[in-house]
Amino acid sequence: MTAEPVILVETRAGIRTLTLNRPERLNAANDALLLTLTEELQKADMDPAVRVVIVTGAGRGFCAGQDLGDVSGRDMTFTEHLRATYNPLIRTLRGLGKPVITAVNGVAAGAGASLALAGDIRLWAQSASLIEVFSNIALVPDSGSTWFLPRLVGIHRAFELMALAERVGSEDAQRLGLCEHVFPDETFADEVQAYAERLAARPAHALSLTKQALNAALTSTLEGALEREAELQQLAGSHWEHEEGVRAFKEKRAPEFVREG
Ligand code: LHQ
């Protein structure tokens, strides 16, 4: 009998869906899951047929963070473990040249919360929730939570969410800016696919540069951002997508940004 894959991979209409697949543990992460997810993100980045990537979870959870049954007897320090698994995953996701949607179908806890926040677009099911659960086991938030959360909600609310490890439901998450949209549980997968297809019809090269610009701007000065925009605009403006966008505008038709090959 072959073991169930820890990441399910499916491609439909230019959308690559990567599903964390340890549902009996709310997709708590072991090394195999983290390394395979990172590898699949890299493969999606290289595959010209893929325009948008979705990361979601199987079953009723999104990701419950580190599998706590899988940490004892390790010959790695916490630091080594994070450097070898979680950090490359978050770095790969943020640096991907394609939009990544985190489709948060259920509870996102610990490093799973960090993963949920790391998406370029965060779509939640109504019953989804997020818990900065680390302090329950007297750990520090990791996998980017200390970077994402204060930028979204401010340093004070971030500290409170981390210190009390309270569950944030989808309504509060949307109000706080932790997700872009909330969809009913029953239609969640279809809504996510439809959203991804809308995104896939947008100009892929321009969006890749936009993501690059935003990532860099988050840690740069205004002067640095202005200069970077000027350089990236040259790349965007020299691309066929720009030509097509302008031509479509003049011809009063919708632009066609998807080309074969
Ligand atoms: C789990 C887990 C889990 C194993 C649910 N592990 N089984 C990085 C590097 C190095 C070291 C440490 O950490 C890190 C980063 C981190 O992510 S630290 C944070 C680790 N995660 C947690 O502490 C979360 C622990 N889980 C929970 O607090 C709850 O399960 C949540 C709030 C996520 C969901 O609660 P419920 O909806 O009530 O579900 P449940 O607790 O009944 O869980 C369902 C099953 O999943 C259950 O198994 P069982 O056999 O009893 O049905 C849980 O044991 C299992 N599970 N999380 N992280």
Short mmCIF file of C-alpha atoms and ligand atoms in Angstrom, two decimals:
data_model
loop_
_atom_site.label_atom_id
_atom_site.label_comp_id
_atom_site.label_asym_id
_atom_site.label_seq_id
_atom_site.Cartn_x
_atom_site.Cartn_y
_atom_site.Cartn_z
CA MET A 1 0.00 0.00 0.00
CA THR A 2 1.44 3.39 -0.95
CA ALA A 3 1.24 6.21 1.59
CA GLU A 4 -1.08 9.16 0.91
CA PRO A 5 0.83 12.12 -0.59
CA VAL A 6 1.30 14.93 1.96
CA ILE A 7 0.58 17.51 -0.77
CA LEU A 8 -2.08 16.96 -3.43
CA VAL A 9 -1.34 18.66 -6.74
CA GLU A 10 -4.00 19.58 -9.28
CA THR A 11 -4.00 21.93 -12.27
CA ARG A 12 -7.16 23.32 -13.86
CA ALA A 13 -7.46 26.26 -16.26
CA GLY A 14 -3.92 27.51 -15.49
CA ILE A 15 -4.48 27.29 -11.73
CA ARG A 16 -2.22 24.99 -9.71
CA THR A 17 -3.86 23.92 -6.45
CA LEU A 18 -1.58 22.56 -3.72
CA THR A 19 -3.57 20.90 -0.94
CA LEU A 20 -2.00 20.12 2.44
CA ASN A 21 -3.09 16.56 3.01
CA ARG A 22 -2.88 15.41 6.61
CA PRO A 23 -6.56 16.01 7.43
CA GLU A 24 -6.66 13.79 10.52
CA ARG A 25 -4.23 16.24 12.18
CA LEU A 26 -5.74 19.39 10.71
CA ASN A 27 -2.79 19.37 8.26
CA ALA A 28 -0.23 19.88 11.01
CA ALA A 29 3.13 20.12 9.32
CA ASN A 30 5.90 17.54 9.37
CA ASP A 31 9.14 17.96 7.46
CA ALA A 32 7.86 16.01 4.45
CA LEU A 33 4.86 18.33 4.12
CA LEU A 34 6.97 21.49 4.43
CA LEU A 35 9.69 20.36 2.02
CA THR A 36 7.21 19.00 -0.53
CA LEU A 37 5.12 22.17 -0.41
CA THR A 38 8.22 24.29 -0.99
CA GLU A 39 9.27 22.05 -3.88
CA GLU A 40 5.79 22.16 -5.44
CA LEU A 41 5.73 25.97 -5.20
CA GLN A 42 9.07 26.07 -7.03
CA LYS A 43 7.76 23.68 -9.70
CA ALA A 44 4.66 25.84 -10.17
CA ASP A 45 6.87 28.89 -10.57
CA MET A 46 8.84 27.20 -13.36
CA ASP A 47 5.80 25.78 -15.18
CA PRO A 48 4.65 28.13 -17.97
CA ALA A 49 1.18 26.54 -17.91
CA VAL A 50 0.61 27.80 -14.35
CA ARG A 51 -0.53 31.41 -13.87
CA VAL A 52 -1.86 31.33 -10.30
CA VAL A 53 -1.18 29.04 -7.33
CA ILE A 54 -3.66 28.13 -4.60
CA VAL A 55 -2.52 26.72 -1.25
CA THR A 56 -5.31 25.13 0.76
CA GLY A 57 -5.99 22.30 3.22
CA ALA A 58 -7.80 18.97 3.03
CA GLY A 59 -10.60 18.30 5.48
CA ARG A 60 -11.78 20.72 8.16
CA GLY A 61 -8.42 22.40 8.87
CA PHE A 62 -6.10 24.66 6.89
CA CYS A 63 -2.91 23.96 8.87
CA ALA A 64 -2.46 23.48 12.64
CA GLY A 65 1.21 24.48 12.52
CA GLN A 66 4.03 22.20 13.53
CA ASP A 67 2.98 18.59 14.14
CA LEU A 68 3.65 18.38 17.85
CA GLY A 69 3.87 14.61 17.64
CA ASP A 70 6.83 14.97 15.32
CA VAL A 71 9.23 17.15 17.31
CA SER A 72 10.60 14.98 20.11
CA GLY A 73 13.90 13.18 19.59
CA ARG A 74 15.01 15.58 16.88
CA ASP A 75 18.71 16.02 16.37
CA MET A 76 18.09 19.61 15.23
CA THR A 77 17.81 22.77 17.27
CA PHE A 78 14.70 24.93 16.86
CA THR A 79 16.82 27.39 14.90
CA GLU A 80 18.10 24.72 12.53
CA HIS A 81 14.61 23.32 12.08
CA LEU A 82 13.14 26.69 11.14
CA ARG A 83 16.03 27.51 8.82
CA ALA A 84 15.72 24.14 7.06
CA THR A 85 11.95 23.94 6.61
CA TYR A 86 9.60 26.83 7.51
CA ASN A 87 11.83 29.71 6.49
CA PRO A 88 12.52 28.43 2.94
CA LEU A 89 8.78 27.77 2.53
CA ILE A 90 7.72 31.30 3.46
CA ARG A 91 10.60 32.82 1.48
CA THR A 92 9.66 30.77 -1.61
CA LEU A 93 5.98 31.68 -1.35
CA ARG A 94 6.62 35.41 -0.94
CA GLY A 95 9.23 35.41 -3.72
CA LEU A 96 7.16 33.39 -6.19
CA GLY A 97 6.83 35.15 -9.55
CA LYS A 98 3.12 34.25 -9.64
CA PRO A 99 0.24 35.22 -7.37
CA VAL A 100 -0.34 32.79 -4.52
CA ILE A 101 -3.81 32.54 -2.99
CA THR A 102 -3.98 31.08 0.48
CA ALA A 103 -7.43 29.53 0.57
CA VAL A 104 -8.04 29.18 4.28
CA ASN A 105 -10.69 26.49 4.52
CA GLY A 106 -10.51 25.94 8.29
CA VAL A 107 -8.38 26.60 11.34
CA ALA A 108 -4.92 28.12 10.73
CA ALA A 109 -2.78 27.88 13.88
CA GLY A 110 0.85 28.61 14.73
CA ALA A 111 3.04 28.34 11.67
CA GLY A 112 -0.20 27.53 9.82
CA ALA A 113 -1.42 31.04 10.69
CA SER A 114 1.80 32.47 9.32
CA LEU A 115 1.28 30.49 6.11
CA ALA A 116 -2.30 31.76 5.85
CA LEU A 117 -1.08 35.36 6.16
CA ALA A 118 1.75 34.89 3.66
CA GLY A 119 -0.51 34.61 0.60
CA ASP A 120 -0.73 37.48 -1.89
CA ILE A 121 -4.50 37.06 -1.72
CA ARG A 122 -6.14 35.48 1.33
CA LEU A 123 -9.56 33.94 0.79
CA TRP A 124 -11.36 32.46 3.78
CA ALA A 125 -14.24 30.09 4.25
CA GLN A 126 -16.84 31.38 6.70
CA SER A 127 -15.91 28.77 9.32
CA ALA A 128 -12.15 29.43 9.03
CA SER A 129 -10.21 30.88 11.93
CA LEU A 130 -6.71 31.95 12.83
CA ILE A 131 -4.86 31.47 16.10
CA GLU A 132 -1.42 32.79 16.92
CA VAL A 133 -1.24 29.71 19.10
CA PHE A 134 2.50 29.76 19.83
CA SER A 135 2.24 31.21 23.34
CA ASN A 136 0.00 28.30 24.38
CA ILE A 137 3.13 26.18 24.23
CA ALA A 138 5.37 29.05 25.36
CA LEU A 139 7.01 29.62 21.98
CA VAL A 140 7.67 32.75 19.95
CA PRO A 141 5.61 33.33 16.76
CA ASP A 142 7.62 32.17 13.77
CA SER A 143 7.39 31.55 10.01
CA GLY A 144 6.83 35.25 9.42
CA SER A 145 4.00 35.97 11.85
CA THR A 146 6.03 38.69 13.62
CA TRP A 147 6.55 40.34 10.23
CA PHE A 148 3.07 39.98 8.70
CA LEU A 149 0.79 40.59 11.64
CA PRO A 150 2.02 44.01 12.91
CA ARG A 151 1.96 45.27 9.31
CA LEU A 152 -1.68 44.26 9.07
CA VAL A 153 -3.09 45.15 12.47
CA GLY A 154 -0.42 47.27 14.17
CA ILE A 155 2.05 46.22 16.79
CA HIS A 156 -0.33 46.43 19.76
CA ARG A 157 -3.11 44.27 18.39
CA ALA A 158 -0.49 41.86 17.04
CA PHE A 159 0.97 41.49 20.52
CA GLU A 160 -2.45 40.94 22.04
CA LEU A 161 -3.33 38.24 19.47
CA MET A 162 0.02 36.58 20.15
CA ALA A 163 -0.08 36.88 23.93
CA LEU A 164 -3.64 35.62 24.42
CA ALA A 165 -3.73 33.19 21.48
CA GLU A 166 -7.40 33.97 20.94
CA ARG A 167 -9.19 32.50 17.96
CA VAL A 168 -10.01 35.09 15.25
CA GLY A 169 -13.10 34.12 13.24
CA SER A 170 -13.66 35.04 9.61
CA GLU A 171 -15.80 38.12 10.30
CA ASP A 172 -13.15 39.64 12.57
CA ALA A 173 -10.39 38.52 10.21
CA GLN A 174 -11.94 40.48 7.37
CA ARG A 175 -12.48 43.52 9.58
CA LEU A 176 -8.86 43.36 10.74
CA GLY A 177 -7.50 42.94 7.21
CA LEU A 178 -6.30 39.36 7.65
CA CYS A 179 -8.23 38.26 4.58
CA GLU A 180 -9.59 39.83 1.41
CA HIS A 181 -12.82 37.86 1.04
CA VAL A 182 -14.96 35.39 2.97
CA PHE A 183 -17.08 32.82 1.12
CA PRO A 184 -19.70 30.36 2.39
CA ASP A 185 -18.25 26.96 3.33
CA GLU A 186 -20.54 25.13 0.91
CA THR A 187 -19.30 26.99 -2.18
CA PHE A 188 -15.78 27.82 -0.98
CA ALA A 189 -13.76 25.65 -3.38
CA ASP A 190 -15.74 26.87 -6.41
CA GLU A 191 -15.49 30.52 -5.34
CA VAL A 192 -11.73 30.17 -4.86
CA GLN A 193 -11.30 28.58 -8.30
CA ALA A 194 -13.44 31.29 -9.92
CA TYR A 195 -11.44 34.03 -8.17
CA ALA A 196 -8.16 32.38 -9.25
CA GLU A 197 -9.36 32.24 -12.86
CA ARG A 198 -10.11 35.98 -12.77
CA LEU A 199 -6.60 36.58 -11.48
CA ALA A 200 -5.13 34.25 -14.12
CA ALA A 201 -6.64 36.40 -16.88
CA ARG A 202 -4.70 39.45 -15.66
CA PRO A 203 -1.26 40.36 -17.12
CA ALA A 204 1.08 37.80 -15.53
CA HIS A 205 4.35 39.63 -16.22
CA ALA A 206 3.05 42.94 -14.84
CA LEU A 207 1.68 41.21 -11.74
CA SER A 208 4.99 39.48 -11.15
CA LEU A 209 6.77 42.85 -11.22
CA THR A 210 4.05 44.36 -9.00
CA LYS A 211 4.62 41.65 -6.42
CA GLN A 212 8.36 42.28 -6.59
CA ALA A 213 7.81 46.02 -6.11
CA LEU A 214 5.46 45.59 -3.15
CA ASN A 215 7.72 43.07 -1.41
CA ALA A 216 10.67 45.42 -1.70
CA ALA A 217 8.66 48.55 -0.81
CA LEU A 218 7.63 47.06 2.54
CA THR A 219 11.17 47.46 3.79
CA SER A 220 12.37 50.45 1.76
CA THR A 221 12.24 54.24 1.86
CA LEU A 222 9.92 56.29 -0.39
CA GLU A 223 13.00 57.31 -2.38
CA GLY A 224 13.91 53.65 -2.86
CA ALA A 225 10.35 52.76 -3.90
CA LEU A 226 10.16 55.59 -6.44
CA GLU A 227 13.42 54.55 -8.04
CA ARG A 228 12.42 50.87 -8.11
CA GLU A 229 9.07 51.75 -9.71
CA ALA A 230 10.88 53.69 -12.40
CA GLU A 231 13.08 50.68 -13.18
CA LEU A 232 10.32 48.07 -13.06
CA GLN A 233 8.04 50.26 -15.19
CA GLN A 234 10.64 50.09 -17.92
CA LEU A 235 10.41 46.29 -17.86
CA ALA A 236 6.60 46.33 -17.81
CA GLY A 237 6.35 48.99 -20.51
CA SER A 238 8.67 47.03 -22.83
CA HIS A 239 6.55 43.87 -22.59
CA TRP A 240 3.91 42.74 -25.08
CA GLU A 241 1.31 42.82 -22.33
CA HIS A 242 1.55 46.60 -22.19
CA GLU A 243 1.25 46.89 -25.94
CA GLU A 244 -1.82 44.64 -25.88
CA GLY A 245 -3.39 46.63 -23.01
CA VAL A 246 -3.01 49.93 -24.83
CA ARG A 247 -4.20 48.48 -28.15
CA ALA A 248 -7.28 46.93 -26.47
CA PHE A 249 -8.09 50.27 -24.80
CA LYS A 250 -7.95 52.11 -28.14
CA GLU A 251 -10.01 49.42 -29.87
CA LYS A 252 -12.55 49.53 -27.00
CA ARG A 253 -12.30 45.80 -26.28
CA ALA A 254 -11.14 43.66 -23.35
CA PRO A 255 -7.38 42.98 -23.37
CA GLU A 256 -6.21 39.41 -24.01
CA PHE A 257 -3.32 38.73 -21.66
CA VAL A 258 -3.18 34.95 -22.02
CA ARG A 259 -1.14 33.68 -24.95
CA GLU A 260 -0.34 30.10 -25.87
CA GLY A 261 3.29 28.98 -25.53
C1 LHQ B 1 -2.47 18.03 15.96
C2 LHQ B 1 -2.03 19.35 15.91
C3 LHQ B 1 -0.64 19.58 15.91
C4 LHQ B 1 -0.33 17.32 16.00
C5 LHQ B 1 -4.19 19.40 15.94
N1 LHQ B 1 0.15 18.57 15.96
N2 LHQ B 1 -1.64 17.03 16.04
C6 LHQ B 1 8.12 25.51 14.53
C7 LHQ B 1 9.33 24.82 14.68
C8 LHQ B 1 9.62 23.98 15.76
C9 LHQ B 1 8.88 23.61 16.74
C10 LHQ B 1 7.62 24.04 17.09
O1 LHQ B 1 6.81 24.86 16.35
C11 LHQ B 1 7.02 25.54 15.25
C12 LHQ B 1 5.91 26.37 14.81
C13 LHQ B 1 4.51 26.07 15.31
O2 LHQ B 1 3.64 25.92 14.51
S1 LHQ B 1 4.21 26.02 16.98
C14 LHQ B 1 2.47 25.72 17.06
C15 LHQ B 1 2.13 24.28 16.91
N3 LHQ B 1 0.70 24.10 16.83
C16 LHQ B 1 -0.10 24.09 17.90
O3 LHQ B 1 0.30 24.25 19.02
C17 LHQ B 1 -1.57 23.86 17.61
C18 LHQ B 1 -2.10 22.68 18.41
N4 LHQ B 1 -3.48 22.46 18.08
C19 LHQ B 1 -4.48 23.15 18.62
O4 LHQ B 1 -4.30 24.04 19.41
C20 LHQ B 1 -5.87 22.76 18.19
O5 LHQ B 1 -5.82 21.47 17.65
C21 LHQ B 1 -6.48 23.72 17.15
C22 LHQ B 1 -6.80 25.04 17.84
C23 LHQ B 1 -5.56 23.96 15.97
C24 LHQ B 1 -7.80 23.11 16.60
O6 LHQ B 1 -8.62 22.73 17.68
P1 LHQ B 1 -9.89 21.79 17.41
O7 LHQ B 1 -10.65 22.31 16.25
O8 LHQ B 1 -10.58 21.66 18.72
O9 LHQ B 1 -9.27 20.38 16.95
P2 LHQ B 1 -8.56 19.27 17.84
O10 LHQ B 1 -7.67 19.91 18.84
O11 LHQ B 1 -9.56 18.27 18.30
O12 LHQ B 1 -7.60 18.57 16.73
C25 LHQ B 1 -8.06 17.54 15.86
C26 LHQ B 1 -6.96 16.50 15.75
O13 LHQ B 1 -5.80 17.11 15.18
C27 LHQ B 1 -6.55 16.00 17.15
O14 LHQ B 1 -6.20 14.65 17.01
P3 LHQ B 1 -7.16 13.50 17.63
O15 LHQ B 1 -6.45 12.25 17.34
O16 LHQ B 1 -7.33 13.80 19.07
O17 LHQ B 1 -8.46 13.65 16.86
C28 LHQ B 1 -5.32 16.82 17.44
O18 LHQ B 1 -4.43 16.21 18.33
C29 LHQ B 1 -4.69 16.94 16.06
N5 LHQ B 1 -3.83 18.11 15.99
N6 LHQ B 1 -3.14 20.20 15.92
N7 LHQ B 1 -0.16 20.88 15.82
#
